[in-house]
Amino acid sequence: MTHLSRLARPATIAVGLIALWQIVVWVTAAPPYILPGPARVAVAWVERSPILLHHAGITVTEILLGLVLGAAVGLSTATVLHTFRPVRPWLLPVLVVSQAIPVFALAPLLVLWLGYGIASKVVMAALIIFFPVTTAFYDGLRRVEPLWIDAARTLGCQGPRLFRRVRIPAALPALASGLRVATAVAPIGAVVGEWVGSSAGLGYLMLHANGRMQIDLMFAALFTLAILSVALYTAVDAALRRAMPWQAGETDDTR
């Protein structure tokens, strides 16, 4: 019953949102080229499914590669910040400045430097992803229980061994939170990069469908992107729960 209730809740929310969407269409009497109804979008989604799947595959590839690259850079940066204290006063301002500049403003430069292919979209996604991973992991490394550190040192655990066996395992819950945030925002970088300059992807498809007044197709692409984003987040969350089973019982509020 618990499993069925967990499936029924998102299904109920989805049905409610679709019903609200249809009610807005009826009340406003908006023409299809402004706000198409759910049925029209569903028809477009079915009829144009080969095109949607083709572009979705490209966007998913960009998101996954960006997630891997951004997570790797974030983990490395957090490790450097924690391990090499003299580097902190120099590296922390760089991290702050990297977030003060809107990442979207860098998209045209990335397209100019890396071209219209997949590379610029992957780097764009990685730029958005690495900061939450860096801050979460670094904060986790800093907030290890001092008693654990003292106990490990008493047992002769020092240096890299202490970092590997005590600090990293203790920081995993914070890292998991950062990875969840990174997974949620990963599609933003890929889609924005496709909007600025690309020849494929769901962002590219939405942009061109909008320019051709194919609003039903644009909504179908947006719906596909939403499904992919939720599926990716669910998969990452499930993997993190499986990797850290001791945390599985700590978040029962949503069940």
Tab-separated table of C-alpha atoms in Angstrom:
chain	number	residue	atom	x	y	z
A	1	MET	CA	0.000	0.000	0.000
A	2	THR	CA	2.837	2.363	0.789
A	3	HIS	CA	4.343	1.856	-2.651
A	4	LEU	CA	0.967	2.378	-4.325
A	5	SER	CA	0.340	5.551	-2.331
A	6	ARG	CA	3.729	6.912	-3.333
A	7	LEU	CA	2.817	6.342	-6.993
A	8	ALA	CA	-0.723	7.658	-6.586
A	9	ARG	CA	0.365	10.994	-5.120
A	10	PRO	CA	2.397	12.256	-8.137
A	11	ALA	CA	-0.242	10.854	-10.497
A	12	THR	CA	-2.938	12.796	-8.655
A	13	ILE	CA	-0.851	15.962	-8.785
A	14	ALA	CA	-0.272	15.514	-12.524
A	15	VAL	CA	-3.985	14.972	-13.207
A	16	GLY	CA	-4.846	18.014	-11.106
A	17	LEU	CA	-2.386	20.227	-12.988
A	18	ILE	CA	-3.691	19.024	-16.348
A	19	ALA	CA	-7.268	19.695	-15.215
A	20	LEU	CA	-6.291	23.185	-14.058
A	21	TRP	CA	-4.586	23.769	-17.405
A	22	GLN	CA	-7.765	22.772	-19.266
A	23	ILE	CA	-9.884	25.002	-17.038
A	24	VAL	CA	-7.607	27.973	-17.779
A	25	VAL	CA	-7.993	27.279	-21.513
A	26	TRP	CA	-11.778	27.196	-21.179
A	27	VAL	CA	-12.046	30.285	-18.966
A	28	THR	CA	-9.681	32.477	-20.967
A	29	ALA	CA	-10.815	31.119	-24.358
A	30	ALA	CA	-7.192	31.457	-25.465
A	31	PRO	CA	-6.564	30.519	-29.115
A	32	PRO	CA	-4.419	27.412	-29.732
A	33	TYR	CA	-1.482	29.496	-30.970
A	34	ILE	CA	-1.365	31.191	-27.539
A	35	LEU	CA	-2.296	28.379	-25.169
A	36	PRO	CA	-3.180	24.975	-26.650
A	37	GLY	CA	-5.209	22.565	-24.558
A	38	PRO	CA	-3.837	19.342	-23.080
A	39	ALA	CA	-5.559	17.202	-25.734
A	40	ARG	CA	-3.956	19.162	-28.588
A	41	VAL	CA	-0.530	18.893	-26.957
A	42	ALA	CA	-1.039	15.155	-26.387
A	43	VAL	CA	-1.851	14.678	-30.078
A	44	ALA	CA	1.287	16.606	-31.065
A	45	TRP	CA	3.323	14.559	-28.575
A	46	VAL	CA	2.148	11.291	-30.133
A	47	GLU	CA	2.359	12.377	-33.762
A	48	ARG	CA	5.807	13.986	-33.408
A	49	SER	CA	7.228	11.388	-31.015
A	50	PRO	CA	10.120	10.352	-33.359
A	51	ILE	CA	11.352	13.949	-33.549
A	52	LEU	CA	10.857	14.466	-29.819
A	53	LEU	CA	12.761	11.273	-28.976
A	54	HIS	CA	15.632	12.241	-31.262
A	55	HIS	CA	16.064	15.666	-29.686
A	56	ALA	CA	15.434	14.294	-26.175
A	57	GLY	CA	18.303	11.833	-26.597
A	58	ILE	CA	20.668	14.685	-27.415
A	59	THR	CA	19.523	16.778	-24.449
A	60	VAL	CA	19.801	13.831	-22.057
A	61	THR	CA	23.349	13.186	-23.259
A	62	GLU	CA	24.267	16.817	-22.623
A	63	ILE	CA	22.701	16.740	-19.152
A	64	LEU	CA	24.415	13.497	-18.118
A	65	LEU	CA	27.826	14.563	-19.383
A	66	GLY	CA	27.413	17.963	-17.725
A	67	LEU	CA	26.389	16.278	-14.474
A	68	VAL	CA	29.449	14.023	-14.505
A	69	LEU	CA	31.822	16.867	-15.391
A	70	GLY	CA	30.289	19.323	-12.934
A	71	ALA	CA	30.270	16.780	-10.104
A	72	ALA	CA	33.905	15.860	-10.783
A	73	VAL	CA	34.981	19.513	-10.776
A	74	GLY	CA	32.929	20.190	-7.643
A	75	LEU	CA	34.412	17.239	-5.752
A	76	SER	CA	37.933	18.207	-6.766
A	77	THR	CA	37.434	21.863	-5.827
A	78	ALA	CA	35.979	21.000	-2.413
A	79	THR	CA	38.857	18.610	-1.738
A	80	VAL	CA	41.422	21.263	-2.652
A	81	LEU	CA	39.678	23.854	-0.474
A	82	HIS	CA	39.693	21.550	2.519
A	83	THR	CA	43.136	20.014	2.066
A	84	PHE	CA	45.225	23.050	1.106
A	85	ARG	CA	44.403	25.867	3.496
A	86	PRO	CA	46.714	28.484	1.871
A	87	VAL	CA	44.664	28.118	-1.321
A	88	ARG	CA	41.352	29.049	0.332
A	89	PRO	CA	41.785	32.865	0.394
A	90	TRP	CA	42.563	32.753	-3.320
A	91	LEU	CA	40.048	30.161	-4.503
A	92	LEU	CA	36.982	31.157	-2.465
A	93	PRO	CA	36.698	34.634	-4.079
A	94	VAL	CA	36.933	32.993	-7.494
A	95	LEU	CA	33.999	30.733	-6.593
A	96	VAL	CA	31.959	33.702	-5.391
A	97	VAL	CA	32.695	35.677	-8.552
A	98	SER	CA	31.802	32.667	-10.702
A	99	GLN	CA	28.315	32.738	-9.189
A	100	ALA	CA	27.986	36.527	-9.167
A	101	ILE	CA	28.229	36.534	-12.963
A	102	PRO	CA	25.011	35.072	-14.411
A	103	VAL	CA	25.901	31.792	-16.044
A	104	PHE	CA	23.379	32.519	-18.789
A	105	ALA	CA	25.486	35.506	-19.840
A	106	LEU	CA	28.371	33.130	-20.530
A	107	ALA	CA	26.365	30.970	-22.924
A	108	PRO	CA	27.096	33.086	-26.044
A	109	LEU	CA	30.816	33.029	-25.210
A	110	LEU	CA	30.805	29.273	-24.723
A	111	VAL	CA	29.086	28.793	-28.064
A	112	LEU	CA	31.637	31.126	-29.669
A	113	TRP	CA	34.603	29.309	-28.120
A	114	LEU	CA	33.357	25.705	-28.248
A	115	GLY	CA	31.037	25.809	-31.236
A	116	TYR	CA	27.431	24.791	-31.793
A	117	GLY	CA	28.041	21.157	-30.889
A	118	ILE	CA	27.576	19.291	-27.660
A	119	ALA	CA	30.701	20.647	-25.932
A	120	SER	CA	29.312	24.115	-25.199
A	121	LYS	CA	26.108	22.650	-23.707
A	122	VAL	CA	28.022	20.212	-21.503
A	123	VAL	CA	30.259	22.965	-20.167
A	124	MET	CA	27.234	25.203	-19.620
A	125	ALA	CA	25.521	22.507	-17.569
A	126	ALA	CA	28.732	21.789	-15.652
A	127	LEU	CA	29.107	25.465	-14.716
A	128	ILE	CA	25.676	25.417	-13.099
A	129	ILE	CA	26.206	22.046	-11.435
A	130	PHE	CA	29.668	22.348	-9.894
A	131	PHE	CA	28.891	25.101	-7.366
A	132	PRO	CA	26.188	23.278	-5.323
A	133	VAL	CA	28.368	20.154	-5.329
A	134	THR	CA	31.418	22.141	-4.212
A	135	THR	CA	29.681	24.009	-1.411
A	136	ALA	CA	27.797	20.956	-0.119
A	137	PHE	CA	30.837	18.663	-0.077
A	138	TYR	CA	33.145	21.314	1.363
A	139	ASP	CA	30.645	22.095	4.100
A	140	GLY	CA	30.312	18.382	4.850
A	141	LEU	CA	34.074	17.981	5.116
A	142	ARG	CA	34.312	20.921	7.512
A	143	ARG	CA	31.481	19.801	9.784
A	144	VAL	CA	32.695	16.334	10.681
A	145	GLU	CA	32.058	15.516	14.345
A	146	PRO	CA	35.270	16.415	16.249
A	147	LEU	CA	34.917	13.345	18.465
A	148	TRP	CA	35.181	11.135	15.382
A	149	ILE	CA	38.370	12.893	14.342
A	150	ASP	CA	39.861	12.541	17.833
A	151	ALA	CA	38.916	8.871	18.015
A	152	ALA	CA	40.456	8.161	14.614
A	153	ARG	CA	43.681	9.959	15.546
A	154	THR	CA	43.842	8.015	18.795
A	155	LEU	CA	43.742	4.836	16.719
A	156	GLY	CA	46.613	6.113	14.571
A	157	CYS	CA	44.589	7.335	11.595
A	158	GLN	CA	46.320	10.413	10.175
A	159	GLY	CA	46.635	12.478	6.991
A	160	PRO	CA	45.157	11.062	3.795
A	161	ARG	CA	43.978	7.958	5.626
A	162	LEU	CA	41.941	10.100	8.033
A	163	PHE	CA	40.501	12.055	5.134
A	164	ARG	CA	39.577	8.915	3.223
A	165	ARG	CA	38.146	6.837	6.066
A	166	VAL	CA	36.534	9.465	8.296
A	167	ARG	CA	35.948	12.798	6.615
A	168	ILE	CA	34.656	11.573	3.255
A	169	PRO	CA	32.139	9.061	4.727
A	170	ALA	CA	30.947	11.706	7.207
A	171	ALA	CA	30.505	14.247	4.386
A	172	LEU	CA	28.498	11.904	2.146
A	173	PRO	CA	25.048	13.096	3.355
A	174	ALA	CA	25.966	16.713	2.560
A	175	LEU	CA	27.367	15.621	-0.804
A	176	ALA	CA	24.131	13.758	-1.533
A	177	SER	CA	22.149	16.961	-0.939
A	178	GLY	CA	24.429	18.846	-3.302
A	179	LEU	CA	24.069	16.168	-5.981
A	180	ARG	CA	20.284	16.309	-5.702
A	181	VAL	CA	20.323	20.081	-6.193
A	182	ALA	CA	22.776	19.702	-9.076
A	183	THR	CA	20.540	17.108	-10.739
A	184	ALA	CA	17.529	19.411	-10.446
A	185	VAL	CA	19.313	22.351	-12.113
A	186	ALA	CA	21.315	20.355	-14.659
A	187	PRO	CA	18.687	20.643	-17.450
A	188	ILE	CA	18.814	24.445	-17.188
A	189	GLY	CA	22.360	24.672	-18.483
A	190	ALA	CA	21.796	22.286	-21.371
A	191	VAL	CA	18.564	23.939	-22.528
A	192	VAL	CA	19.898	27.491	-22.227
A	193	GLY	CA	22.935	26.456	-24.244
A	194	GLU	CA	20.624	25.031	-26.914
A	195	TRP	CA	18.634	28.258	-26.976
A	196	VAL	CA	21.738	30.362	-27.563
A	197	GLY	CA	23.136	28.245	-30.349
A	198	SER	CA	22.597	24.650	-31.418
A	199	SER	CA	21.305	22.453	-34.190
A	200	ALA	CA	19.577	19.819	-32.052
A	201	GLY	CA	18.081	19.197	-28.622
A	202	LEU	CA	14.775	19.937	-26.920
A	203	GLY	CA	15.731	23.577	-26.356
A	204	TYR	CA	16.470	23.948	-30.051
A	205	LEU	CA	13.162	22.256	-30.907
A	206	MET	CA	11.197	24.540	-28.546
A	207	LEU	CA	12.844	27.646	-29.987
A	208	HIS	CA	12.102	26.728	-33.589
A	209	ALA	CA	8.586	25.495	-32.825
A	210	ASN	CA	7.857	28.827	-31.158
A	211	GLY	CA	9.228	30.735	-34.148
A	212	ARG	CA	6.967	28.747	-36.480
A	213	MET	CA	3.918	29.173	-34.204
A	214	GLN	CA	3.803	25.424	-33.561
A	215	ILE	CA	2.889	26.010	-29.929
A	216	ASP	CA	1.506	22.514	-29.446
A	217	LEU	CA	4.872	21.057	-30.457
A	218	MET	CA	6.653	23.512	-28.173
A	219	PHE	CA	4.499	22.394	-25.245
A	220	ALA	CA	5.113	18.754	-26.169
A	221	ALA	CA	8.879	19.374	-26.091
A	222	LEU	CA	8.529	21.165	-22.754
A	223	PHE	CA	6.466	18.271	-21.402
A	224	THR	CA	9.136	15.819	-22.579
A	225	LEU	CA	11.839	17.863	-20.871
A	226	ALA	CA	9.839	17.876	-17.632
A	227	ILE	CA	9.435	14.092	-17.736
A	228	LEU	CA	13.155	13.618	-18.376
A	229	SER	CA	14.095	15.980	-15.553
A	230	VAL	CA	11.820	14.248	-13.045
A	231	ALA	CA	13.019	10.811	-14.160
A	232	LEU	CA	16.676	11.852	-13.844
A	233	TYR	CA	16.131	13.315	-10.391
A	234	THR	CA	14.227	10.209	-9.265
A	235	ALA	CA	16.999	7.922	-10.541
A	236	VAL	CA	19.747	9.916	-8.828
A	237	ASP	CA	17.761	10.122	-5.603
A	238	ALA	CA	17.144	6.361	-5.648
A	239	ALA	CA	20.839	5.690	-6.311
A	240	LEU	CA	21.866	7.931	-3.418
A	241	ARG	CA	19.386	6.242	-1.089
A	242	ARG	CA	20.731	2.854	-2.093
A	243	ALA	CA	24.326	4.017	-1.601
A	244	MET	CA	23.482	5.430	1.850
A	245	PRO	CA	20.828	3.100	3.306
A	246	TRP	CA	21.390	4.480	6.810
A	247	GLN	CA	19.668	7.693	5.673
A	248	ALA	CA	16.644	6.010	4.116
A	249	GLY	CA	14.517	6.330	7.240
A	250	GLU	CA	15.304	9.991	7.922
A	251	THR	CA	13.019	11.514	5.286
A	252	ASP	CA	9.616	9.981	5.834
A	253	ASP	CA	7.683	13.240	5.715
A	254	THR	CA	6.850	12.848	2.016
A	255	ARG	CA	5.579	9.300	2.353
